[in-house]
XYZ file of C-alpha atoms in Angstrom:
698
model
C 11.404 -21.871 -32.942
C 14.891 -23.524 -34.157
C 15.335 -27.373 -35.019
C 18.450 -29.380 -33.878
C 19.552 -32.953 -33.292
C 20.443 -34.022 -29.443
C 21.819 -37.306 -29.216
C 19.780 -38.334 -32.301
C 16.377 -37.037 -31.187
C 15.041 -34.119 -33.032
C 13.796 -30.853 -31.384
C 12.476 -27.763 -31.543
C 13.511 -24.491 -29.318
C 13.150 -20.800 -29.534
C 16.331 -19.765 -30.956
C 17.538 -17.840 -28.057
C 18.129 -20.965 -25.776
C 21.498 -21.909 -24.888
C 22.830 -25.320 -26.033
C 22.571 -26.064 -22.303
C 18.690 -25.432 -22.419
C 18.390 -27.511 -25.713
C 20.163 -30.355 -24.337
C 17.931 -30.394 -21.251
C 14.960 -29.883 -23.273
C 15.926 -33.385 -25.316
C 16.198 -35.163 -21.984
C 19.967 -34.884 -22.136
C 21.604 -34.590 -18.791
C 24.695 -31.981 -18.935
C 27.058 -31.239 -15.817
C 27.577 -27.650 -14.682
C 29.057 -25.872 -12.044
C 28.825 -21.881 -12.898
C 25.771 -22.028 -14.903
C 22.254 -20.860 -13.193
C 18.982 -20.125 -14.568
C 18.498 -16.766 -12.892
C 22.118 -15.831 -13.587
C 24.465 -14.327 -15.791
C 26.408 -16.300 -18.284
C 30.135 -16.845 -16.970
C 31.849 -20.023 -18.707
C 34.008 -20.352 -16.132
C 33.800 -24.495 -14.873
C 33.689 -25.759 -18.311
C 31.819 -28.727 -17.500
C 29.355 -28.404 -19.610
C 31.281 -29.484 -22.731
C 29.022 -30.602 -25.441
C 30.424 -31.900 -29.184
C 28.773 -29.462 -32.034
C 28.548 -31.604 -35.548
C 30.386 -29.654 -38.223
C 31.104 -26.811 -35.132
C 35.244 -26.458 -34.350
C 36.672 -29.600 -33.917
C 36.728 -29.063 -29.950
C 34.385 -29.454 -27.389
C 31.872 -26.471 -26.987
C 30.512 -24.778 -23.673
C 27.166 -25.229 -24.079
C 26.392 -22.804 -21.546
C 27.812 -20.067 -23.605
C 26.417 -20.875 -26.920
C 23.138 -20.019 -28.213
C 21.172 -22.261 -30.806
C 20.938 -19.710 -32.809
C 24.784 -19.839 -33.302
C 24.655 -23.169 -34.615
C 24.924 -23.840 -38.603
C 22.943 -26.486 -40.352
C 24.616 -29.105 -42.204
C 25.575 -28.837 -45.592
C 22.195 -29.699 -47.385
C 20.330 -28.211 -44.797
C 20.106 -30.447 -42.108
C 19.319 -29.672 -38.848
C 22.345 -29.100 -36.491
C 23.706 -32.396 -34.619
C 24.638 -31.920 -31.038
C 25.961 -34.805 -28.651
C 26.198 -35.032 -25.085
C 27.783 -38.369 -24.809
C 30.407 -39.104 -27.561
C 33.795 -40.198 -27.004
C 35.587 -36.560 -27.377
C 32.527 -35.466 -24.664
C 33.478 -37.939 -22.397
C 36.927 -37.399 -22.380
C 36.701 -33.257 -22.350
C 34.560 -33.666 -18.989
C 36.613 -36.319 -17.461
C 39.843 -33.809 -18.041
C 37.553 -30.636 -16.543
C 36.654 -32.459 -13.224
C 40.977 -33.887 -13.012
C 41.634 -30.024 -13.313
C 38.924 -28.743 -10.637
C 40.383 -31.700 -8.668
C 43.629 -30.342 -8.651
C 43.696 -28.401 -5.260
C 40.316 -29.609 -3.929
C 41.253 -30.565 0.059
C 39.292 -34.223 0.606
C 36.886 -32.722 3.032
C 34.124 -34.802 2.168
C 34.066 -36.363 5.456
C 34.093 -33.137 7.767
C 32.002 -31.074 5.121
C 28.792 -29.693 5.594
C 28.305 -29.775 1.839
C 28.760 -33.365 2.101
C 25.421 -35.414 0.514
C 24.130 -32.392 -1.278
C 27.486 -31.307 -3.340
C 26.925 -31.024 -6.732
C 31.167 -32.098 -6.650
C 30.852 -34.972 -5.238
C 28.076 -36.111 -7.913
C 29.475 -35.396 -10.678
C 33.000 -36.829 -9.401
C 31.329 -40.360 -9.095
C 30.359 -39.803 -13.008
C 33.847 -37.904 -14.381
C 36.149 -38.490 -11.568
C 39.332 -40.534 -11.742
C 40.644 -42.272 -8.513
C 44.035 -40.947 -9.335
C 45.818 -37.775 -10.234
C 48.289 -36.308 -12.171
C 49.139 -33.353 -10.815
C 52.166 -33.308 -8.446
C 53.418 -29.908 -7.722
C 52.621 -27.905 -4.491
C 49.059 -27.682 -3.453
C 46.842 -24.116 -3.526
C 45.679 -22.663 -0.428
C 43.508 -19.719 0.293
C 42.946 -18.010 3.283
C 39.261 -18.381 4.578
C 37.362 -14.990 4.366
C 35.088 -13.227 7.322
C 31.821 -12.370 5.546
C 29.693 -12.309 8.835
C 27.809 -14.096 11.379
C 25.964 -15.842 8.316
C 28.066 -17.223 5.812
C 31.086 -19.995 6.699
C 33.956 -19.807 4.238
C 36.558 -22.641 3.327
C 38.024 -20.631 0.643
C 40.199 -23.759 -0.492
C 37.247 -25.596 -1.815
C 36.690 -22.974 -4.406
C 36.533 -23.661 -7.857
C 35.536 -20.294 -9.144
C 32.058 -20.572 -10.429
C 31.240 -17.056 -9.456
C 27.973 -18.349 -8.779
C 27.870 -16.420 -5.382
C 29.563 -13.146 -7.260
C 26.904 -12.874 -9.667
C 23.914 -13.491 -7.038
C 24.914 -10.646 -4.918
C 25.700 -8.249 -7.857
C 22.581 -8.940 -9.825
C 19.922 -10.440 -7.638
C 20.959 -8.936 -4.528
C 21.699 -5.637 -5.883
C 24.641 -5.442 -3.358
C 28.231 -5.325 -5.027
C 30.223 -6.861 -2.047
C 31.739 -9.859 -3.905
C 33.968 -10.130 -6.417
C 37.019 -12.305 -8.401
C 40.905 -10.815 -7.541
C 43.587 -12.412 -9.155
C 44.941 -14.580 -11.959
C 45.480 -18.313 -12.331
C 46.779 -20.366 -9.528
C 46.368 -16.540 -7.381
C 42.700 -16.189 -8.220
C 40.202 -16.235 -5.587
C 36.756 -14.944 -4.179
C 36.867 -12.069 -1.559
C 34.955 -9.152 -0.378
C 36.419 -5.866 -1.602
C 37.226 -4.337 1.758
C 37.686 -7.585 3.770
C 34.201 -6.486 5.402
C 31.308 -8.563 6.168
C 28.266 -8.763 3.526
C 25.529 -6.555 4.374
C 22.671 -8.195 2.242
C 19.517 -9.223 3.877
C 19.775 -12.075 0.788
C 22.959 -13.124 1.370
C 22.165 -16.818 2.790
C 21.137 -17.594 -0.554
C 25.005 -18.221 -1.621
C 24.716 -20.748 0.357
C 22.473 -22.753 -1.660
C 23.979 -21.686 -4.847
C 27.424 -22.527 -4.178
C 28.599 -25.731 -6.078
C 30.970 -26.938 -3.753
C 31.710 -26.946 0.045
C 33.671 -22.882 -0.067
C 30.180 -21.011 1.073
C 27.679 -22.912 4.198
C 25.894 -21.878 7.028
C 27.762 -21.003 10.048
C 24.880 -21.368 12.599
C 24.805 -24.774 11.241
C 28.144 -26.114 11.041
C 28.847 -29.592 12.015
C 25.079 -29.376 13.235
C 23.514 -32.545 11.247
C 23.947 -34.543 8.108
C 21.030 -34.171 5.521
C 20.079 -37.853 5.343
C 19.295 -37.542 9.194
C 16.840 -34.930 8.894
C 12.711 -34.971 8.307
C 12.358 -32.688 5.456
C 8.917 -31.058 5.691
C 7.478 -28.148 3.029
C 6.068 -25.091 4.652
C 5.191 -21.552 4.227
C 7.730 -18.784 6.051
C 6.021 -16.233 8.144
C 8.837 -13.664 8.798
C 7.329 -11.380 6.231
C 4.357 -11.133 4.500
C 5.462 -12.344 1.366
C 4.851 -16.172 2.462
C 7.600 -17.726 0.538
C 8.177 -21.652 -0.099
C 10.630 -23.489 2.662
C 11.529 -26.642 3.694
C 12.082 -27.147 7.489
C 14.433 -29.758 8.241
C 14.351 -31.559 11.758
C 15.910 -34.038 13.729
C 13.686 -35.325 16.511
C 11.778 -32.502 17.964
C 14.331 -29.665 16.753
C 14.352 -27.838 14.085
C 17.820 -27.735 12.440
C 17.803 -25.439 9.104
C 15.354 -23.856 6.915
C 15.972 -23.969 3.258
C 14.331 -22.062 0.404
C 11.874 -24.091 -2.319
C 10.974 -23.349 -5.706
C 8.134 -21.203 -6.079
C 7.931 -19.071 -9.282
C 4.883 -17.405 -8.556
C 6.059 -16.293 -5.131
C 10.016 -16.502 -3.902
C 10.813 -17.923 -7.305
C 13.986 -19.809 -5.376
C 15.285 -17.276 -2.641
C 14.788 -16.891 0.742
C 15.422 -13.541 3.028
C 18.560 -14.265 6.012
C 15.594 -13.637 8.398
C 13.443 -17.059 7.245
C 16.736 -18.925 6.660
C 18.425 -18.529 9.938
C 15.822 -17.428 12.486
C 15.667 -21.111 13.439
C 17.809 -20.770 16.552
C 15.122 -18.549 18.193
C 12.511 -21.204 18.308
C 14.602 -22.749 20.854
C 15.699 -20.546 23.294
C 12.794 -18.223 25.409
C 10.288 -20.588 24.767
C 6.774 -21.028 26.733
C 6.581 -24.468 27.441
C 3.843 -24.377 30.493
C 1.034 -22.457 31.822
C 1.949 -19.651 34.078
C -0.265 -17.385 36.797
C 0.626 -14.644 38.101
C 0.313 -14.250 42.064
C 1.320 -11.281 43.938
C 2.776 -9.660 40.887
C 5.232 -12.920 39.854
C 4.500 -16.108 37.497
C 4.293 -19.172 38.783
C 4.502 -22.263 36.876
C 0.693 -23.800 37.027
C -1.149 -26.846 35.064
C -3.876 -26.102 32.215
C -6.889 -26.961 34.649
C -5.535 -24.116 37.390
C -4.732 -21.538 34.543
C -7.764 -22.141 33.002
C -10.065 -21.915 36.187
C -8.025 -18.649 36.749
C -9.463 -17.140 33.757
C -12.852 -18.459 34.012
C -13.385 -16.894 37.212
C -11.980 -13.623 36.089
C -14.360 -13.599 32.843
C -17.447 -14.965 33.692
C -20.101 -12.267 34.700
C -17.753 -10.162 32.669
C -20.195 -8.303 30.168
C -18.816 -8.606 26.409
C -18.530 -4.966 26.119
C -15.514 -5.355 28.498
C -13.615 -8.112 26.866
C -11.606 -7.441 23.608
C -8.166 -9.414 22.367
C -5.578 -8.789 19.514
C -3.908 -11.260 17.248
C -0.416 -10.945 16.411
C 1.585 -10.826 13.128
C 1.881 -14.636 13.398
C -1.052 -15.786 14.224
C -2.614 -18.474 11.296
C -6.289 -18.015 10.216
C -7.548 -20.826 12.285
C -6.513 -19.696 15.566
C -8.106 -16.362 14.339
C -11.047 -17.898 13.542
C -11.728 -19.842 16.858
C -10.807 -16.843 18.711
C -13.199 -14.582 17.130
C -15.785 -17.100 17.564
C -14.694 -17.128 20.935
C -15.311 -13.515 21.426
C -18.640 -13.454 19.941
C -19.699 -16.338 21.775
C -19.183 -14.139 24.652
C -20.976 -10.999 23.196
C -18.027 -8.715 22.451
C -17.190 -7.238 19.174
C -13.852 -5.866 20.457
C -11.159 -7.547 18.148
C -8.474 -6.501 15.807
C -5.709 -8.055 13.883
C -4.035 -4.477 12.883
C -1.443 -4.208 15.954
C -0.185 -1.287 14.409
C -3.524 0.180 13.866
C -3.199 0.350 10.212
C -6.384 1.943 7.944
C -7.256 -0.730 6.221
C -11.026 -2.342 6.558
C -12.288 -5.342 4.925
C -15.837 -3.778 4.698
C -14.608 -1.986 1.462
C -13.719 -5.201 -0.227
C -11.089 -7.874 -0.879
C -8.901 -5.190 -3.591
C -8.657 -2.347 -0.896
C -5.816 -4.189 1.093
C -4.176 -6.639 -0.809
C -1.100 -6.565 -3.473
C -3.316 -6.865 -6.362
C -0.889 -7.038 -9.171
C 0.547 -10.187 -7.383
C 3.930 -10.640 -6.816
C 5.424 -12.073 -10.199
C 3.093 -9.533 -11.836
C 5.603 -6.596 -10.878
C 7.572 -8.210 -13.606
C 4.803 -6.790 -15.861
C 4.848 -3.297 -14.648
C 6.368 -0.321 -16.606
C 6.258 2.406 -13.784
C 6.086 2.046 -10.250
C 5.505 4.185 -7.386
C 6.401 3.305 -3.530
C 4.322 4.969 -0.842
C 5.543 4.953 2.661
C 7.821 1.908 2.467
C 10.933 0.243 2.530
C 10.905 -2.929 0.608
C 14.205 -3.805 1.084
C 13.852 -3.913 4.815
C 10.074 -4.910 4.780
C 10.163 -8.187 2.180
C 13.582 -8.516 0.802
C 12.537 -11.018 -1.897
C 9.987 -9.262 -3.318
C 12.488 -6.146 -3.306
C 14.835 -9.117 -5.576
C 11.405 -9.198 -7.864
C 11.873 -5.263 -8.116
C 15.189 -5.059 -8.587
C 14.949 -7.656 -11.548
C 12.219 -5.566 -13.592
C 14.523 -2.867 -13.111
C 17.390 -4.434 -14.475
C 15.629 -5.851 -17.780
C 14.909 -1.962 -18.365
C 12.131 0.084 -19.748
C 10.574 1.059 -16.359
C 11.130 4.096 -13.868
C 10.545 3.804 -10.396
C 9.433 6.520 -7.959
C 9.848 6.709 -3.890
C 7.807 8.889 -1.424
C 9.383 7.955 1.974
C 12.299 6.761 3.595
C 15.451 7.903 0.917
C 17.276 4.426 1.690
C 19.648 2.198 -0.566
C 17.183 -0.449 -1.884
C 19.574 -1.487 -4.370
C 18.145 0.139 -7.719
C 18.304 3.520 -9.027
C 14.694 5.356 -8.313
C 13.400 9.011 -8.605
C 12.979 10.199 -4.496
C 10.137 12.500 -5.207
C 9.568 13.535 -1.167
C 9.309 12.379 2.210
C 5.576 12.332 3.009
C 2.466 13.585 2.412
C 2.413 16.680 0.069
C 4.296 15.145 -2.382
C 1.153 12.463 -2.590
C -0.807 15.199 -2.975
C 1.034 17.055 -5.950
C 0.750 13.711 -7.434
C -3.194 13.399 -6.828
C -3.341 17.122 -8.538
C -0.987 16.194 -10.850
C 1.487 18.860 -9.937
C 4.522 16.314 -9.975
C 6.464 14.933 -12.964
C 6.444 11.729 -11.765
C 2.220 11.324 -12.242
C 2.713 11.960 -16.229
C 5.324 9.065 -15.724
C 2.201 6.543 -14.115
C -0.529 8.126 -16.728
C 1.576 7.076 -19.605
C 2.633 3.895 -18.535
C 0.571 0.685 -19.342
C 0.578 -1.192 -16.473
C 1.497 1.275 -13.695
C 1.843 -0.012 -10.046
C 1.662 1.702 -6.595
C 2.633 0.153 -4.029
C 1.696 1.197 -0.796
C 3.723 0.242 2.701
C 2.319 0.249 6.040
C 4.563 3.427 7.002
C 1.968 5.497 5.253
C -1.301 3.075 6.749
C -0.327 2.712 10.392
C -0.510 6.534 11.092
C -3.376 9.203 12.202
C -3.636 10.273 8.774
C -3.646 6.452 7.298
C -7.048 6.475 5.893
C -6.721 9.995 4.169
C -3.137 8.365 2.609
C -5.450 5.314 1.578
C -7.981 7.430 -0.230
C -5.961 9.772 -1.708
C -3.569 6.419 -3.033
C -6.829 5.119 -4.459
C -7.461 8.269 -6.079
C -4.241 8.526 -7.935
C -4.413 4.742 -8.841
C -7.750 5.698 -10.255
C -6.379 8.683 -12.362
C -3.741 7.152 -13.555
C -5.671 4.144 -14.903
C -3.974 1.102 -12.626
C -7.421 0.425 -12.166
C -8.644 -1.611 -15.092
C -10.191 -5.574 -15.929
C -6.627 -6.916 -16.972
C -4.565 -5.169 -14.511
C -4.835 -3.580 -11.302
C -1.862 -2.075 -9.801
C -3.378 -0.918 -6.357
C -0.920 -2.529 -3.843
C -0.668 -3.086 -0.355
C 2.609 -4.563 1.176
C 1.758 -5.946 4.176
C 4.609 -6.724 6.917
C 2.812 -9.522 9.042
C 1.855 -12.776 7.871
C -1.302 -12.920 9.846
C -2.748 -9.771 8.210
C -4.546 -10.490 5.360
C -5.386 -13.659 6.837
C -7.356 -11.885 9.646
C -8.846 -9.254 7.134
C -10.050 -11.818 5.395
C -12.111 -13.555 8.131
C -13.137 -10.527 9.496
C -10.945 -9.981 12.564
C -11.915 -6.780 13.069
C -13.844 -4.391 15.317
C -17.583 -5.379 14.854
C -20.708 -3.075 15.414
C -19.672 -0.740 17.811
C -16.409 -2.550 18.641
C -13.047 -1.271 19.300
C -9.938 -1.647 17.885
C -6.597 -1.768 18.866
C -5.977 1.344 19.808
C -9.511 1.670 21.577
C -8.871 -1.309 23.237
C -5.811 -0.047 25.121
C -7.418 3.394 25.731
C -10.544 1.203 27.198
C -7.954 -1.182 29.588
C -6.373 1.672 30.390
C -9.304 3.660 31.575
C -10.597 0.617 33.399
C -13.609 0.723 30.815
C -11.998 -2.711 29.482
C -12.036 -5.658 32.209
C -10.016 -8.445 30.269
C -8.077 -9.013 26.876
C -6.779 -11.553 25.369
C -3.713 -11.271 23.467
C -3.144 -14.279 20.584
C 0.725 -13.858 20.378
C 0.900 -9.871 20.500
C 3.774 -8.567 21.084
C 4.154 -5.379 18.957
C 2.173 -3.017 21.177
C 2.523 -0.866 24.278
C 1.819 -3.112 27.158
C 1.654 -0.415 29.433
C -0.909 0.883 28.289
C -3.274 -1.930 29.500
C -3.750 -0.337 33.007
C -5.248 -2.959 35.802
C -6.989 -5.099 33.004
C -6.517 -9.024 33.212
C -4.657 -9.730 30.048
C -4.156 -13.667 28.672
C -1.402 -14.068 26.497
C -1.495 -17.038 23.928
C 2.053 -17.341 22.693
C 4.892 -18.844 22.098
C 8.512 -16.748 24.142
C 8.655 -14.635 26.659
C 8.433 -11.724 25.020
C 6.909 -8.236 25.875
C 3.103 -9.751 25.650
C 4.347 -12.687 27.905
C 5.927 -10.402 30.734
C 2.367 -8.117 31.201
C -0.018 -11.276 30.889
C -1.777 -12.068 34.115
C -2.338 -15.578 32.980
C 0.345 -17.176 30.027
C -0.879 -20.668 27.910
C 2.035 -21.872 25.825
C 1.209 -22.134 21.939
C 2.910 -23.474 19.581
C 5.211 -21.877 16.758
C 4.889 -21.858 12.756
C 6.768 -24.758 12.586
C 4.917 -26.460 15.094
C 1.268 -26.311 13.826
C -0.550 -27.228 10.540
C -2.105 -23.559 9.547
C -3.626 -21.361 6.689
C -1.769 -17.876 6.327
C -2.535 -15.631 3.629
C 0.154 -13.769 1.697
C 0.441 -10.288 1.003
C -1.143 -10.752 -2.440
C -3.855 -12.693 -0.959
C -2.695 -16.053 -1.737
C -3.755 -18.789 0.330
C -0.855 -20.738 1.775
C -0.559 -23.570 4.048
C 2.096 -24.425 6.795
C 3.129 -27.760 7.861
C 3.541 -28.848 11.223
C 7.915 -30.097 11.074
C 8.199 -30.537 15.271
C 6.003 -30.448 18.293
C 5.832 -27.754 20.780
C 8.162 -27.754 23.863
C 6.208 -29.529 27.237
C 3.251 -28.932 27.529
C 2.566 -26.066 25.069
C -0.468 -26.737 22.797
C -1.957 -25.703 19.298
C -3.714 -22.382 19.738
C -6.925 -23.451 18.253
C -6.574 -26.170 20.783
C -5.826 -24.079 23.781
C -9.151 -21.735 22.585
C -11.482 -24.947 21.944
C -10.976 -26.112 25.579
C -10.913 -22.608 27.591
C -14.359 -21.956 25.472
C -15.280 -25.502 27.594
C -14.607 -24.272 30.614
C -16.456 -20.426 29.736
C -19.446 -22.726 29.236
C -19.144 -21.258 25.350
C -17.845 -24.415 23.714
C -17.025 -23.469 20.160
C -18.583 -26.159 17.743
C -15.570 -27.792 16.716
C -13.460 -30.772 18.362
C -10.558 -30.779 15.717
C -8.457 -29.009 12.848
C -10.383 -30.836 9.764
C -13.733 -29.852 11.801
C -12.547 -25.814 12.468
C -11.768 -25.699 8.927
C -14.787 -26.988 7.296
C -16.195 -23.815 9.751
C -13.835 -21.634 8.173
C -14.381 -22.970 4.655
C -18.144 -22.459 5.329
C -17.830 -18.502 5.954
C -14.903 -17.897 4.180
C -14.932 -20.169 0.783
C -11.923 -18.787 -0.761
C -9.944 -19.768 2.330
C -10.273 -23.275 0.789
C -8.072 -22.421 -2.384
C -4.984 -23.707 -1.387
C -2.430 -21.625 -3.422
C -5.021 -19.813 -4.943
C -5.684 -15.962 -5.582
C -9.380 -14.686 -4.764
C -9.023 -11.828 -7.093
C -10.376 -8.286 -5.656
C -12.367 -6.499 -7.867
C -11.088 -3.332 -9.039
C -14.338 -1.359 -8.705
C -14.091 -1.774 -4.748
C -10.495 0.066 -4.590
C -13.070 3.198 -5.834
C -14.949 3.135 -2.679
C -12.183 4.222 -0.783
C -11.258 7.446 -2.768
C -13.682 9.570 -0.532
C -12.420 7.917 2.909
C -10.184 9.706 5.267
C -9.744 13.104 6.541
C -7.241 15.464 5.828
C -3.525 14.317 4.955
C -0.753 15.264 7.965
C 2.680 16.682 7.685
C 4.901 13.674 9.294
C 6.673 12.039 6.692
C 6.446 8.486 5.877
C 9.058 6.042 7.845
C 8.960 2.225 7.144
C 7.702 0.544 10.448
C 10.689 -1.844 10.250
C 13.715 0.131 11.445
C 15.523 -2.980 12.767
C 15.339 -5.782 9.843
C 16.326 -8.849 11.969
C 14.234 -8.307 15.334
C 10.943 -7.891 14.413
C 8.900 -10.493 16.156
C 9.413 -12.745 19.457
C 11.279 -15.623 17.228
C 13.727 -13.011 16.041
C 14.694 -11.478 19.274
C 15.247 -15.174 20.904
C 17.766 -15.675 17.854
C 21.493 -15.378 19.102
C 22.003 -14.941 15.358
C 19.516 -12.168 14.412
C 20.946 -10.572 17.797
C 24.263 -10.821 16.401
C 23.326 -9.559 12.768
C 21.388 -6.630 13.970
C 24.626 -5.419 16.223
C 26.466 -6.030 13.228
C 24.000 -3.267 10.876
C 23.753 -1.270 13.713
C 27.519 -0.606 13.778
C 27.843 -0.445 9.946
C 24.982 2.157 9.715
C 27.036 4.166 12.400
C 30.285 4.310 10.459
C 28.164 4.900 7.490
C 26.769 7.999 9.378
C 30.231 9.040 10.323
């Protein structure tokens, strides 16, 4: 540790700290524009100037100078740094005057107003007049695509956006060209950005040069009610803040969570909000003579009761969708059990995962933060850039640090980092298990090998065999230890781990997703409940009576015989369990439209009509039952670790491996769920991505 004196206060900090970090450690506030904890140091803006006693007779950029570079006093005294001296004040005021020379007075119409670093710091260091009398500079706006709006005359060239896209997102599409007054930020070929994380540059921009295009001129920050919640667009469970005005979600922002998403979110997470307003189900519907007729709750429940009562439990089934919360799946499981049915499944895609083998067999055991400790990574049947962009950024972060090798079996795609492409399918996996592939030695020599198993390898006929072989490989290379479990399953559905935790899978003699659909098609199943399940082939249900509980007029609603309108993830309080097994709580930020209700409440009311009244009347009572049956659900933000020994239980499962190559289940990142498919912004992004892929193929 190194000693220094900041504004008269002696502190000890690591020698690799910058002066800016050391000053903050001492409680001094240092303004900055270009410096960011997660980006490389640029030293562009010069706003963080401080005075170093015994150093050069001029202010020093504190972001670019290290504590170890300071010289002690003449008698060995600790170095002295001043952040409030007259020299510092005058220097910062001079820098602010330069920054404002060409900056337009757009504050009244700027979307950054009220949240602008330049505004805040101009209040402290700005002056009320400018000595600059020459002509002002103007810069042409750039078209970065449908998500990021540019007003480049406001740009102060901090290069945060350039460093983010290059270092974090791994897509070198932004850069600074020209010098002096002619300098400007632009895309290299004047093309739109292609990263799935590009929206984060909006948060990083300290001025109003980069703002949200879908949110432009929609609201002011002081008008909004801010609710902390959890994202459900993938299984990462990114921490988000939902901003609402009245009943409408106006925007979605990231929250800081070092263990999960740091401070980044994907574009789908950020810009999905317009899909919450369109194609919504706002009242019950009953199909009469092949056409939907608007109904009321009583009529809808009576119609369901008339079809369900008298039907044997073995002829009733239920499938839970990818966005369902734990409470509503638990309520639906209780309802089906009371009806005598064991036919239920939360695995829409038929993934070969079974809670009977223990929690370690289906969660991301290394944890997302643990990716940074891995020294060899194997990705099997997954494209994490499309399936979990924030998690992929964590892999890239580890790769940039060096000392890690990455191998991939499956899609040969641009993951934003270098990797060894080992092969396309099960044959390569078999080689690794037998030790005939050189990458097996890389994993064996690693102290903390990480094997990421994706749904593209599990949701197939030989999924159980793939799971078994990956478990064998993990055991063979020493990935299953007491202090490190590198066997990690990457899920794509927010509801999946929670559903497996509560046992929303076929009971004894029960049917899974594929069997439920097959039985319904044959007429062996009379009634099917779909809890937001839209990613399955609805044609297979034949003449079965289908009850759909969901939010949007998507595939499930089109096939249903009765539609019961539910609440979206921003409209209810619910528990979700992310891919690493972390229990998280989403909070209600708005209310469902029209007559729509929270899903657990719908199931409770329906159970009374079916004369199978469930044992709760409100959400706390439901959660009490849930916590009694699954205790770890009460540990919010906690991870109940799986036992590494449980992974050994699955080494004997499965039949022979197939020959088909592994394919990521996410073919279109922007259209993976009903909310995304209802979003005009996501549709525009999808069309642009398809056009870009076509151009690349040519």
